[in-house]
Structures are given as structure tokens and as C-alpha cells.
Short mmCIF file of C-alpha atoms and ligand atoms in Angstrom, two decimals:
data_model
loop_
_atom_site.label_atom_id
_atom_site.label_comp_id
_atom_site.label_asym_id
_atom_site.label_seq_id
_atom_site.Cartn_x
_atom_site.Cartn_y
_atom_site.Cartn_z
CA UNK A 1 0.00 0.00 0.00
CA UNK A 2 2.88 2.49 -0.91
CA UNK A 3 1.49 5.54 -2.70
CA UNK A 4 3.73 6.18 -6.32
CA UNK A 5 6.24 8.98 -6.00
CA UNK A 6 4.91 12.73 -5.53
CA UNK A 7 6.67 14.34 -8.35
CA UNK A 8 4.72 14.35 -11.25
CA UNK A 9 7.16 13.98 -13.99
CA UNK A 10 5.50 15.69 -16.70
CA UNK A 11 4.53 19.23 -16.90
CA UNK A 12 1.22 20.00 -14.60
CA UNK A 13 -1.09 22.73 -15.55
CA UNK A 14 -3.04 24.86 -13.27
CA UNK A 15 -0.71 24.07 -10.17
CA UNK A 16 -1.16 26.20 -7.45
CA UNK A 17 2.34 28.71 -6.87
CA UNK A 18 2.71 27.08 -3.70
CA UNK A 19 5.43 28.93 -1.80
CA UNK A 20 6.49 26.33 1.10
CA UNK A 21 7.28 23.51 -1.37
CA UNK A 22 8.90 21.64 2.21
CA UNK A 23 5.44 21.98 3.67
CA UNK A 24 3.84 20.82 0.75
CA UNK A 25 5.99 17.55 0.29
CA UNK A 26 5.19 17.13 4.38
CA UNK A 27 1.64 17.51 3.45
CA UNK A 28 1.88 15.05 0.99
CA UNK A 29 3.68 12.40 3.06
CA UNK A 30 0.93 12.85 5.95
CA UNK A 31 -1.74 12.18 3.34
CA UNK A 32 -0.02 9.14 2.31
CA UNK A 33 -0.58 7.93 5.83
CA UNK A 34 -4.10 8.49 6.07
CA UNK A 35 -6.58 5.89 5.09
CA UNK A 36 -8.08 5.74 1.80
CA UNK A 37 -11.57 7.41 1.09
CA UNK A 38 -12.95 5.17 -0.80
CA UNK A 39 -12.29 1.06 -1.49
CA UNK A 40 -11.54 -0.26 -4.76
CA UNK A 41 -14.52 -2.79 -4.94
CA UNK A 42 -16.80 0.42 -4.93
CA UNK A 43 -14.91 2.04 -7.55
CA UNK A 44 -15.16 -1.59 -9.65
CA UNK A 45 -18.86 -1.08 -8.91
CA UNK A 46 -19.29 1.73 -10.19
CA UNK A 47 -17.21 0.90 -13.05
CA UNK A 48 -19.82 -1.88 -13.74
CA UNK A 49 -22.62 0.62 -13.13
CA UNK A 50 -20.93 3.13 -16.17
CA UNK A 51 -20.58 0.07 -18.50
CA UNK A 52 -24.16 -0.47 -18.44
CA UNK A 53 -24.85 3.04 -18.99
CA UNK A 54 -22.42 3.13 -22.00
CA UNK A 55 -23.96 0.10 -23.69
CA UNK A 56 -27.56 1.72 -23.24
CA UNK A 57 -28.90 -0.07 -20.47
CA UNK A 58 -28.61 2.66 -18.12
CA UNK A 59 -27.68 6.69 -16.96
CA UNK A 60 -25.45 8.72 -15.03
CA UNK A 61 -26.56 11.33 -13.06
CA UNK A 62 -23.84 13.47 -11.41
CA UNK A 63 -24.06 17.05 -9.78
CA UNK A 64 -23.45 19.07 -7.15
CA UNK A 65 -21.22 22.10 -6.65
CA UNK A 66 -18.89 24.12 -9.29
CA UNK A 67 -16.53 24.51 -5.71
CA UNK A 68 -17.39 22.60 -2.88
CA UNK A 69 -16.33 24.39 0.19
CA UNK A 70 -14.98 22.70 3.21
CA UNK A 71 -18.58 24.16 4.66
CA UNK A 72 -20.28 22.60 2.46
CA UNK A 73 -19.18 18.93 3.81
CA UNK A 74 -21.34 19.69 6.98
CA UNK A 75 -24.21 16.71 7.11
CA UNK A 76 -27.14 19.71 6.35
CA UNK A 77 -25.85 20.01 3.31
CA UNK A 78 -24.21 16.59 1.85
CA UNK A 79 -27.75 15.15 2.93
CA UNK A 80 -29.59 17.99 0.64
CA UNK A 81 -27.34 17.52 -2.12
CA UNK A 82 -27.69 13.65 -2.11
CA UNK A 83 -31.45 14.03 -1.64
CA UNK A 84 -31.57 16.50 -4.51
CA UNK A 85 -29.22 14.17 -6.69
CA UNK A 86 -32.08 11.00 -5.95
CA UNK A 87 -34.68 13.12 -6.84
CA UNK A 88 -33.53 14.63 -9.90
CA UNK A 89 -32.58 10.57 -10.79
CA UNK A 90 -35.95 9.12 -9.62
CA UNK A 91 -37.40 11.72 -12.59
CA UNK A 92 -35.15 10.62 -15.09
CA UNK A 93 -35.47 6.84 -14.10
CA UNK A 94 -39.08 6.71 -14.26
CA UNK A 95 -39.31 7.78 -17.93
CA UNK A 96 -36.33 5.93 -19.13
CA UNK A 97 -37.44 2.54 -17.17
CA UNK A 98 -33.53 1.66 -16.73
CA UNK A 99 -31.31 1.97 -13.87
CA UNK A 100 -29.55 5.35 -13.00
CA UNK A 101 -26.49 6.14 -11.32
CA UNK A 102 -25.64 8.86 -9.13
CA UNK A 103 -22.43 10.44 -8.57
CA UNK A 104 -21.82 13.65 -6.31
CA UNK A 105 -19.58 16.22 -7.26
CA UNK A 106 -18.51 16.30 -3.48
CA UNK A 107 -16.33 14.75 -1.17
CA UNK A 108 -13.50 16.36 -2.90
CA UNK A 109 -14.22 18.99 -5.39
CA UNK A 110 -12.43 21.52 -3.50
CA UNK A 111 -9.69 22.50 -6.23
CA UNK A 112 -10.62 24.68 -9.11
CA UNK A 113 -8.95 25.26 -12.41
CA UNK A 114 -8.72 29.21 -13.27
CA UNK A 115 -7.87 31.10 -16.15
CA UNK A 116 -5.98 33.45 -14.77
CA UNK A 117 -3.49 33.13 -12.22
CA UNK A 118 -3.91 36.71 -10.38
CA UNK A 119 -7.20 39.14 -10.28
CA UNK A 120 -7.45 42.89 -9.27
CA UNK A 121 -9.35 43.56 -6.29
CA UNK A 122 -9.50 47.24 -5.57
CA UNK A 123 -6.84 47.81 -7.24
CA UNK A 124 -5.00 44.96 -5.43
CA UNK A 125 -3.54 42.06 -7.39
CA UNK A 126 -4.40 39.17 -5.55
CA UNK A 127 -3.90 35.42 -6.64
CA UNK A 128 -7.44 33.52 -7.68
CA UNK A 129 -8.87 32.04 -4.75
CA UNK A 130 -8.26 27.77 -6.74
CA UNK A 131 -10.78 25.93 -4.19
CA UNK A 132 -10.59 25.31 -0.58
CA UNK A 133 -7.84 22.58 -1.09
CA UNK A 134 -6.03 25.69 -1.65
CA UNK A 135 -6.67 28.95 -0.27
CA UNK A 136 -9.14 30.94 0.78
CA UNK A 137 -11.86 32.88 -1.08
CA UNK A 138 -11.58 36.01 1.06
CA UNK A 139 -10.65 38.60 -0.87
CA UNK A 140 -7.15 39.42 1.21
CA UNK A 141 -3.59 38.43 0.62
CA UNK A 142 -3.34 35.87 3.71
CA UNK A 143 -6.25 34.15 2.74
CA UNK A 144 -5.33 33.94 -1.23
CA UNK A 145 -1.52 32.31 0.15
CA UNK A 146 -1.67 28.99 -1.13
CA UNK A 147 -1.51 26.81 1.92
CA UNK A 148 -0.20 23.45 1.72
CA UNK A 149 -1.86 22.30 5.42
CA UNK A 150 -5.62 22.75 3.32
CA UNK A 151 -4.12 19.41 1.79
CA UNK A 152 -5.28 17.75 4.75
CA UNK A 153 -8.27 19.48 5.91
CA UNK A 154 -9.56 18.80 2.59
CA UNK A 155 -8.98 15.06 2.97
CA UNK A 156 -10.75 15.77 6.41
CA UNK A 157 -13.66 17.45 5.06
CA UNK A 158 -14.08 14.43 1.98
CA UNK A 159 -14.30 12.35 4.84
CA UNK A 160 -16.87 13.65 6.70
CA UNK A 161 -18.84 14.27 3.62
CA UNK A 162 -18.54 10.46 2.72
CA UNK A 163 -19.81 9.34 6.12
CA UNK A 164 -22.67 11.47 5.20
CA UNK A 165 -23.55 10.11 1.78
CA UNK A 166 -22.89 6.21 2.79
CA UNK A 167 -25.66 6.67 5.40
CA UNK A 168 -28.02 6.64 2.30
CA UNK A 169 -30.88 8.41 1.07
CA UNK A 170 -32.51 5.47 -0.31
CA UNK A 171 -29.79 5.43 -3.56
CA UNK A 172 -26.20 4.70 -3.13
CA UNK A 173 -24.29 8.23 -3.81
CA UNK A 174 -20.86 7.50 -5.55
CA UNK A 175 -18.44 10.52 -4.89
CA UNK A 176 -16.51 12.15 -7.65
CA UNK A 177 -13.81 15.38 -8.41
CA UNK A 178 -11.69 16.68 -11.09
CA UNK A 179 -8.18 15.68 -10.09
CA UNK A 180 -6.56 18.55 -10.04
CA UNK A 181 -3.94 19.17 -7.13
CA UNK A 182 -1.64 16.02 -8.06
CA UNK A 183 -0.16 15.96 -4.51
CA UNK A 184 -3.95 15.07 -3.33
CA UNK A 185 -4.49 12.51 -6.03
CA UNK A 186 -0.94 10.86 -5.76
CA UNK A 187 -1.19 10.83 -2.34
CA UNK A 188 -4.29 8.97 -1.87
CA UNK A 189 -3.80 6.52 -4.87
CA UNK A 190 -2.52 3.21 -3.61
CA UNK A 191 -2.30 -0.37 -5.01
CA UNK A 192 -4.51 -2.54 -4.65
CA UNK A 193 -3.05 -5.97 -2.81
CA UNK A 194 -5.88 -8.12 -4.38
CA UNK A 195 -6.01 -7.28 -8.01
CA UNK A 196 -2.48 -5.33 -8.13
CA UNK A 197 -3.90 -2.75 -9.74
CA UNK A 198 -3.59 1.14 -8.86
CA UNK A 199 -6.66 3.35 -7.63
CA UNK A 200 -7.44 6.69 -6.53
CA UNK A 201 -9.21 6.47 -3.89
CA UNK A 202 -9.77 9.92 -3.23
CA UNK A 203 -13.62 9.67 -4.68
CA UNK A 204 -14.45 6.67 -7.08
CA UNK A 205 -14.66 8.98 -10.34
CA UNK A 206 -12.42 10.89 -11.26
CA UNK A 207 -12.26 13.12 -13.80
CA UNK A 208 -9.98 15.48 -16.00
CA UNK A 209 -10.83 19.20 -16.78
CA UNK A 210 -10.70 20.89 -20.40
CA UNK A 211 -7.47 22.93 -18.87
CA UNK A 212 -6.40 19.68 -18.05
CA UNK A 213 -6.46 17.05 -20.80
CA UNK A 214 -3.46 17.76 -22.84
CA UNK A 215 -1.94 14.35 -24.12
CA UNK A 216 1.06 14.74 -22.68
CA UNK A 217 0.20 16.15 -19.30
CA UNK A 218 0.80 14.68 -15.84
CA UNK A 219 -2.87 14.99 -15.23
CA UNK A 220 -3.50 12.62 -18.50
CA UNK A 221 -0.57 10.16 -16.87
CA UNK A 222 -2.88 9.97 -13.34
CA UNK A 223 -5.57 8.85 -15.35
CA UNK A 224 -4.19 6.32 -17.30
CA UNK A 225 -2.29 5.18 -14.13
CA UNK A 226 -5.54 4.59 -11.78
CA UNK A 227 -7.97 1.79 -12.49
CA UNK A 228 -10.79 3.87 -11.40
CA UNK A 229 -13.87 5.12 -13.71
CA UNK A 230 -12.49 8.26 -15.18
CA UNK A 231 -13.99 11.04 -16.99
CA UNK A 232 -12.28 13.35 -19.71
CA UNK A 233 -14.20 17.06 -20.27
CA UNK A 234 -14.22 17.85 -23.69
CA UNK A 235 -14.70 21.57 -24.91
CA UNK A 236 -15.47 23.12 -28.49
CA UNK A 237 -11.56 23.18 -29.65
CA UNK A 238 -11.43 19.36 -28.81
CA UNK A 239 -10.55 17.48 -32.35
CA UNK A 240 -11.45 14.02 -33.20
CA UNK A 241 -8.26 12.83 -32.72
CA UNK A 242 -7.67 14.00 -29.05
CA UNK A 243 -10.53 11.76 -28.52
CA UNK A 244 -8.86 8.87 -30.02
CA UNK A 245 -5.72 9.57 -28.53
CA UNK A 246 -7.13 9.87 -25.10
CA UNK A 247 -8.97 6.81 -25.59
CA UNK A 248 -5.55 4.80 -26.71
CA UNK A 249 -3.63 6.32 -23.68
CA UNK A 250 -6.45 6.35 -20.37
CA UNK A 251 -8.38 2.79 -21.48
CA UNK A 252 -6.01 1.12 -24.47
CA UNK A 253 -7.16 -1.84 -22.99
CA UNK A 254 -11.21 -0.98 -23.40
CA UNK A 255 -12.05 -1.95 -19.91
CA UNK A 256 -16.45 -1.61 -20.07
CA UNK A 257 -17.13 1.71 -18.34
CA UNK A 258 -13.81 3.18 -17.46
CA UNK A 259 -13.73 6.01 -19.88
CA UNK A 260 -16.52 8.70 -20.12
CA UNK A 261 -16.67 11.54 -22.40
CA UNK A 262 -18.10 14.75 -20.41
CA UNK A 263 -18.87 17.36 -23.29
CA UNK A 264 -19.51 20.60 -22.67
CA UNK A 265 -19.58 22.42 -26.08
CA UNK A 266 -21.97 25.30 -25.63
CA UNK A 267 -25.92 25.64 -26.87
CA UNK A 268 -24.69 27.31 -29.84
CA UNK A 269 -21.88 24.80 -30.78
CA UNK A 270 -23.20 21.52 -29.79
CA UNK A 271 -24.88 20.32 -32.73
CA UNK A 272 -22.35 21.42 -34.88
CA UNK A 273 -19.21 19.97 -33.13
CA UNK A 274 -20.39 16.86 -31.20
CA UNK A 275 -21.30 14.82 -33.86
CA UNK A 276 -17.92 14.36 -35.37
CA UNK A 277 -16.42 13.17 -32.24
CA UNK A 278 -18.85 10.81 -31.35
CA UNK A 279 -18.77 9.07 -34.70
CA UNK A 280 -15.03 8.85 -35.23
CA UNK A 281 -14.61 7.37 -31.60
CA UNK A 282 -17.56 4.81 -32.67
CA UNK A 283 -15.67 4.04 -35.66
CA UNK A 284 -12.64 3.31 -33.74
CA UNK A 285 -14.35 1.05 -31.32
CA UNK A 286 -14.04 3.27 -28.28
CA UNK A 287 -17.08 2.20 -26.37
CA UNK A 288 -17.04 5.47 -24.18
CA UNK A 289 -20.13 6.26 -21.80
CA UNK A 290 -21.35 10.09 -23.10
CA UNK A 291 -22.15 12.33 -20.66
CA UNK A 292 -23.26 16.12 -21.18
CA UNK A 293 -22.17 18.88 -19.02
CA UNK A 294 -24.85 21.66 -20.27
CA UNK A 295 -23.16 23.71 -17.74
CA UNK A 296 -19.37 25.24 -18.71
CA UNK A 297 -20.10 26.20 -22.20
CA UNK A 298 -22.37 28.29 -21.28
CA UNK A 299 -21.31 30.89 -19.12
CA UNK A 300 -21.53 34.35 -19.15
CA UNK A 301 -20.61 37.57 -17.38
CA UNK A 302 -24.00 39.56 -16.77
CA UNK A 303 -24.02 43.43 -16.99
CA UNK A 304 -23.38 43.36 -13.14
CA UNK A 305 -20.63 41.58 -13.35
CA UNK A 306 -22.29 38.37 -12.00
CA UNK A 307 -20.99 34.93 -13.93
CA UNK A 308 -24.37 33.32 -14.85
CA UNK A 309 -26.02 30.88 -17.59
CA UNK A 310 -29.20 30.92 -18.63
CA UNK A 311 -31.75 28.17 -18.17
CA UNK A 312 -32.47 27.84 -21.94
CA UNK A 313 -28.99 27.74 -22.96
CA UNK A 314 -28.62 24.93 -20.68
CA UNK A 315 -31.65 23.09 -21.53
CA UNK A 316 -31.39 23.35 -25.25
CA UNK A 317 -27.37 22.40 -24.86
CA UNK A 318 -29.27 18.64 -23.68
CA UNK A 319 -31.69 19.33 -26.27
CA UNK A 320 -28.74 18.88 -28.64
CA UNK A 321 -27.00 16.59 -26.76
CA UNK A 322 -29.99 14.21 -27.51
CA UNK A 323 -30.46 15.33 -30.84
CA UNK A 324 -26.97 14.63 -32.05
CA UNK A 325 -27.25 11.16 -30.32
CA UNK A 326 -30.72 10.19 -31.75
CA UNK A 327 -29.35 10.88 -35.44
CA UNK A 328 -26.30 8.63 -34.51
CA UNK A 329 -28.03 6.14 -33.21
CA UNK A 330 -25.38 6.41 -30.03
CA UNK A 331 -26.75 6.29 -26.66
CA UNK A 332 -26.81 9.18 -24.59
CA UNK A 333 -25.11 8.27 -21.51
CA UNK A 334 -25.49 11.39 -19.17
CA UNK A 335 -26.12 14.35 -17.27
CA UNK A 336 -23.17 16.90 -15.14
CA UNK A 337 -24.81 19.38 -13.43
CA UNK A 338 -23.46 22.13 -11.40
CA UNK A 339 -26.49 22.85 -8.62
CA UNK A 340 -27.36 23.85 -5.05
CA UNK A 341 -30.02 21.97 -3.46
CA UNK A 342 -30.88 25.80 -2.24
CA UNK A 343 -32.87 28.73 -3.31
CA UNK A 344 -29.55 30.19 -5.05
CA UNK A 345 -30.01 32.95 -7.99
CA UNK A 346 -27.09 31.98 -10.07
CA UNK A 347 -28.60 31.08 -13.26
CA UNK A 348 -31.29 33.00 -14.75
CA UNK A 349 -34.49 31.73 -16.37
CA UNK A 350 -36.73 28.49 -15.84
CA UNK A 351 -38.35 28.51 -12.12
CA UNK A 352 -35.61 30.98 -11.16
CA UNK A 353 -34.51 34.35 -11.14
CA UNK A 354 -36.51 36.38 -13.71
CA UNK A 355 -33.71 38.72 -14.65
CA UNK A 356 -29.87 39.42 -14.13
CA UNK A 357 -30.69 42.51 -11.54
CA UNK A 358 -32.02 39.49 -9.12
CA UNK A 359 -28.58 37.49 -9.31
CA UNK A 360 -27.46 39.16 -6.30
CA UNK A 361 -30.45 38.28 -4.06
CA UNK A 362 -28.57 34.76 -2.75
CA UNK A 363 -25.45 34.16 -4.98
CA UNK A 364 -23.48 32.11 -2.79
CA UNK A 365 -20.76 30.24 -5.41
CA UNK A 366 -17.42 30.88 -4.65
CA UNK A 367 -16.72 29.59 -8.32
CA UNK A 368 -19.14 28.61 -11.23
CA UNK A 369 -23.06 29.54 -11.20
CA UNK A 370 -24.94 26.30 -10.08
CA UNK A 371 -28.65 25.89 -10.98
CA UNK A 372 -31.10 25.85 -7.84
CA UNK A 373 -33.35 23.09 -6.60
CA UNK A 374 -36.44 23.94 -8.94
CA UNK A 375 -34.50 25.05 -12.06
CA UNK A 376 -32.34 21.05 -11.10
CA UNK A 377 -35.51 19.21 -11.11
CA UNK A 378 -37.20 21.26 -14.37
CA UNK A 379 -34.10 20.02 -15.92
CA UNK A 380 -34.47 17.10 -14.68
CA UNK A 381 -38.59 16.98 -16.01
CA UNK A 382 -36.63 18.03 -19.52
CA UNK A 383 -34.87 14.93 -19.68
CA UNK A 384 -37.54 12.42 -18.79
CA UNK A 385 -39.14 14.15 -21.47
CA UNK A 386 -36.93 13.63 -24.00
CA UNK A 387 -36.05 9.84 -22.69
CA UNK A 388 -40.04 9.20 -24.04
CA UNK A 389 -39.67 8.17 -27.10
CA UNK A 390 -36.13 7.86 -26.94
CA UNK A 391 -35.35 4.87 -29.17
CA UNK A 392 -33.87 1.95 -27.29
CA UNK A 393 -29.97 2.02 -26.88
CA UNK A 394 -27.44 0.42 -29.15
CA UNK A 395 -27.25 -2.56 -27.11
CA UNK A 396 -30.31 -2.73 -25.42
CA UNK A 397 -31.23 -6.15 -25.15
CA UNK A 398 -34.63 -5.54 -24.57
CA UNK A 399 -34.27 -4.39 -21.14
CA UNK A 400 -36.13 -1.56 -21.12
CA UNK A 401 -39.75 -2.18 -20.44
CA UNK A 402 -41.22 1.28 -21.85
C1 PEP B 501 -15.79 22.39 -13.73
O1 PEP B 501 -16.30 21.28 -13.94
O2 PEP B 501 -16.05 23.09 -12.74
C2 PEP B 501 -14.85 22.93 -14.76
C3 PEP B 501 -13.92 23.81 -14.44
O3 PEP B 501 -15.11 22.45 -15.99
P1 PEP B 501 -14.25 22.47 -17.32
O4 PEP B 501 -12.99 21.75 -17.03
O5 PEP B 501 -15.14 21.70 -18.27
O6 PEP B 501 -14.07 23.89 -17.72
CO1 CO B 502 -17.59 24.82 -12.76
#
């Protein structure tokens, strides 16, 4: 049970500056002491779980926040979030009459990819508050310091927050982050004495951001070096042949269910860019699951400054998402949503705030704009809407009793 070396040999985007590399390397080591988070039977479970999905028996449902918060781990809100994640799948599940699987984004998604390393506040350069495995979101230079200790109180926050989801709301709750901080990830990745393989077992997904997916990358050499389900965002500049080059490198072995495919192309783009990358990784034989993130294509910065995305945008991005895949005859696999259980005004339209002045009644992200309970389960209503009449998957067997 020796974790692989810290260094990540290959170059590492979106790394925090961190400017106590000694106490980061301690960090590190004390991590690699701690127990794992999750086992590597559940992760084969889940695997299973995303194999069905991919071969059209099945889908994934998988949401929560854009930045979890080390607050957020409390049990008052992991229980919401779960409860909100089996609702929004009991929708979907009862129109598509085939089992859905639920993954949190929680329990770990404290580590945020930015697009620029510094911002001006008050005429201040400050660095970009990069999750709560990081720094702080307070607007002040002490709290922007990256801080090499949050290492372990975010592996003491995932904890708590997986306590809370394995007491069950009725629907097992698989946890899931982008792996982002390698320290974290290589830290809690460990072999496994049974089957010899290697597993994160910081959450049982795990997946890679668009900032994050070059070929070459040390984030791309995690991936292919866990045996975990792993996800892969794709954006609108992602070509065919990233996709089959990612496919060759993270599952050259086509393991059922380890790869998935989270797109996340924009309203206006998906239609036009999807379909080419679903069909050339079908006509290689990559068997990945699909999954649409309606969410990070769409954002926006509203006349007050607020980031946002509009409900429509987001619905008609699944709109398309279904479209392309009915005209492919490929199976779409999923759903990535970023929400709050809560009565947030993040993302305008739908059951939700009317207009962009009433963003700043209860904005509450630190990061991203999430969608709020009602606008979640309208979404949600979308979906089992278009899952009627759905034709059957690829491989559906006849399991599907609608
Ligand atoms: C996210 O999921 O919060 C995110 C940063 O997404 P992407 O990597 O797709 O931009
Ligand atoms: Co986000």
C-alpha cells in the first residue's frame, strides 16, 4: 500500500504557486498515511454501473457544486445535495425505465482550475482564490496564500462528507472530483493488494478538466495510471483525434465503463461539433459512456458583473445533446450538473430568477453559477421528457420495459 512517488514527472497545468514547497511535500507524506476514502470494490462497482450506462442499459446522473467548500461537507448540506441528486434521478429513471447512477460532485471537489493566475481587487492584485484545497476565497492576501496544510483538511472534510452520503438516502451516492492538485491525487492513490492494480481512492470517479487534458500532461498520466472510472471534459476546440488519442492512452485496454466523455460544447456549438467526435470514436471502437455537461459552455458575465447561464442555454445544450445522439443512433449516456439543493439565484431563467438585476439576491458560489433546486428538477422533467420516445440504446437487449 505504498502511494507512487509525488513528483509528477511531466509538466502539470493549473498548479497552485505554492510557496512552502517543504510543507507541501510534508503535506503530501501525511496524506499518504491516512486511510483511503474510498475502497476499490466500490470504484469496480461503479465501473460496472458506467458500463451499463455506456452500452444503453442505463444513466449517469452526477451534480453538485462548481466549488465545494470545506462548509459545504457539513451533514445539512451533503444530505440535501444527495437528496436532490435522488430526486432529480428518480425523474429521469421513471421515464427511461432503466437503472440510473448517481455520482456527487462532493467529497473532494475543493480545487478549481482558473484562467488566470492573479485578479485585481480594488486595485489589489491578488492570486485567484483555486478551491478550498487551496486557499481561501476572502478577498485578502493571507487568505489567497496557497496553503499546503488545506491538503489535509480537505482530505478531512471528503471524509466527513462520505460518512454522510454512505448513510443513504434510499440510492447509493458514488463521490466524484476533477483531479486537479496532483499531490492530493498521488497521495491517496494506492495499489490494490488483491487485483495489483492502482486506484485513486480519493472519490471513485475521477475526472480530468478541459485545462487539463493535454496528451502529454501529468494529469493525463494519473488517469491512465488509476484503475478507477475516469472522466475526460471535452470543450469546443477538442478534435477528433484527441478523442482517439485519449482513448488509446487512459483505457487502451477498453475496460467496459472506465472512460466517459463529459462534453460541454456550448448551446450554440453543440450540434455542430459533437457529432464528429462521437462518430469517429464509434468508428474506432471506443465504447465510451457520453455524458453532457450543459453547464461550462455556457457561461456568461452579466451586466453586473455576475458569472451566470441561462436556463435555456442549458436546456437546449441537452436538447442537442440528444439530438446529435438520436441521429447517430449512439446512446446518450449522461447528465453533469453544477447545482445547489438551495434557493440560489445563479442562473437565470426556468423557475428561477426572472432577470440578471435578481442574481445578487442569494449568490453564494465561490466559483461557477450552479442551478437551484427547482430550475435542477425542471431540468431534470426536460430529460424524462426527451427519454419518451427515446429509441432503445445500441445494445439494449430488450431491457427496457417502456
Ligand atoms: C468544472 O467542472 O467546474 C470545470 C472547471 O469544468 P471544465 O474543465 O469543463 O471547464
Ligand atoms: Co464549474
Amino acid at each position: 500500500m505504498t502511494p507512487p512517488t509525488l513528483a509528477p514527472p511531466r509538466p502539470a497545468a493549473q498548479q497552485p504557486d505554492w510557496p512552502d514547497r517543504t510543507a507541501l511535500r510534508a503535506a503530501a507524506t501525511a496524506l499518504s498515511h491516512r486511510a483511503p476514502l474510498v475502497r476499490p470494490e466500490e470504484c469496480d462497482r461503479l465501473r460496472g454501473l458506467l458500463a451499463g450506462a455506456a452500452a444503453g442499459h442505463g444513466f449517469l446522473v452526477q451534480g453538485g457544486d462548481c466549488a465545494e467548500t470545506f462548509a459545504d461537507t457539513a451533514p445539512g448540506p451533503v444530505r440535501a445535495k444527495t437528496a436532490l441528486l435522488a430526486e432529480t434521478a428518480a425523474l429521469i429513471e421513471s421515464a427511461l425505465r432503466l437503472p440510473v447512477t448517481v455520482i456527487g460532485r462532493m467529497a473532494g471537489q475543493f480545487a478549481k482550475p482558473r484562467s488566470r493566475p492573479t485578479e485585481l481587487v480594488d486595485g489589489v492584485s491578488l492570486p485567484v482564490y483555486r478551491g478550498d484545497m487551496v486557499n481561501g476565497s476572502e478577498p485578502t492576501p493571507v487568505s489567497r496564500r496557497p496553503d499546503p496544510a488545506r491538503l489535509l483538511r480537505a482530505y478531512d472534510h471528503a471524509r466527513e462528507a462520505v460518512l454522510t452520503a454512505r448513510e443513504g438516502s434510499g440510492r447509493e451516492v458514488f463521490t466524484s472530483h476533477e483531479a486537479l492538485i496532483l499531490e492530493y491525487e498521488d497521495a491517496l492513490a494506492r495499489r490494490d493488494a488483491a487485483s495489483g492494480a492502482t486506484y485513486g481512492l480519493s472519490g471513485h470517479y475521477l475526472w480530468l478538466g478541459e485545462r487539463t487534458r493535454q496528451y502529454e500532461g501529468a494529469h493525463v498520466e494519473f488517469a491512465a495510471g488509476v484503475a478507477n472510472p475516469v472522466g475526460v471534459k471535452l470543450g469546443p476546440t477538442a478534435e477528433p483525434d484527441d478523442v482517439l488519442a485519449l482513448a488509446a492512452r487512459i483505457d487502451p485496454d477498453r475496460v467496459p465503463g472506465r472512460l466517459s466523455f463529459i462534453t460541454r460544447m456550448g448551446s450554440d456549438k453543440v450540434r455542430d461539433l459533437m457529432p464528429v467526435l462521437v462518430e469517429k470514436a464509434r468508428a474506432e471502437g471506443v465504447e465510451a459512456l457520453w455524458v453532457c455537461d450543459p453547464m461550462h459552455g455556457n457561461t456568461y458575465t452579466a451586466a453586473n458583473g455576475l458569472k451566470t447561464r441561462r436556463y435555456d442555454d442549458v436546456l437546449d445544450e441537452v436538447r442537442g445533446f440528444f439530438e446529435v445522439h438520436r441521429e447517430l443512433g449512439t446512446w446518450p449516456g449522461g447528465l453533469h450538473l453544477e447545482f445547489s439543493p438551495d434557493a440560489v439565484t445563479e442562473c437565470v431563467g426556468g423557475p428561477g430568477p426572472a432577470t440578471e438585476a435578481d442574481l445578487t439576491e442569494r449568490y453564494t458560489s465561490t466559483c461557477d453559477p450552479r442551478l437551484n433546486r427547482a430550475q435542477t428538477l425542471a431540468l431534470a422533467g426536460a430529460v424524462a421528457e426527451l427519454f419518451t420516445g427515446f429509441p432503445a440504446g445500441p445494445a439494449d437487449g430488450g431491457l427496457r420495459t417502456a
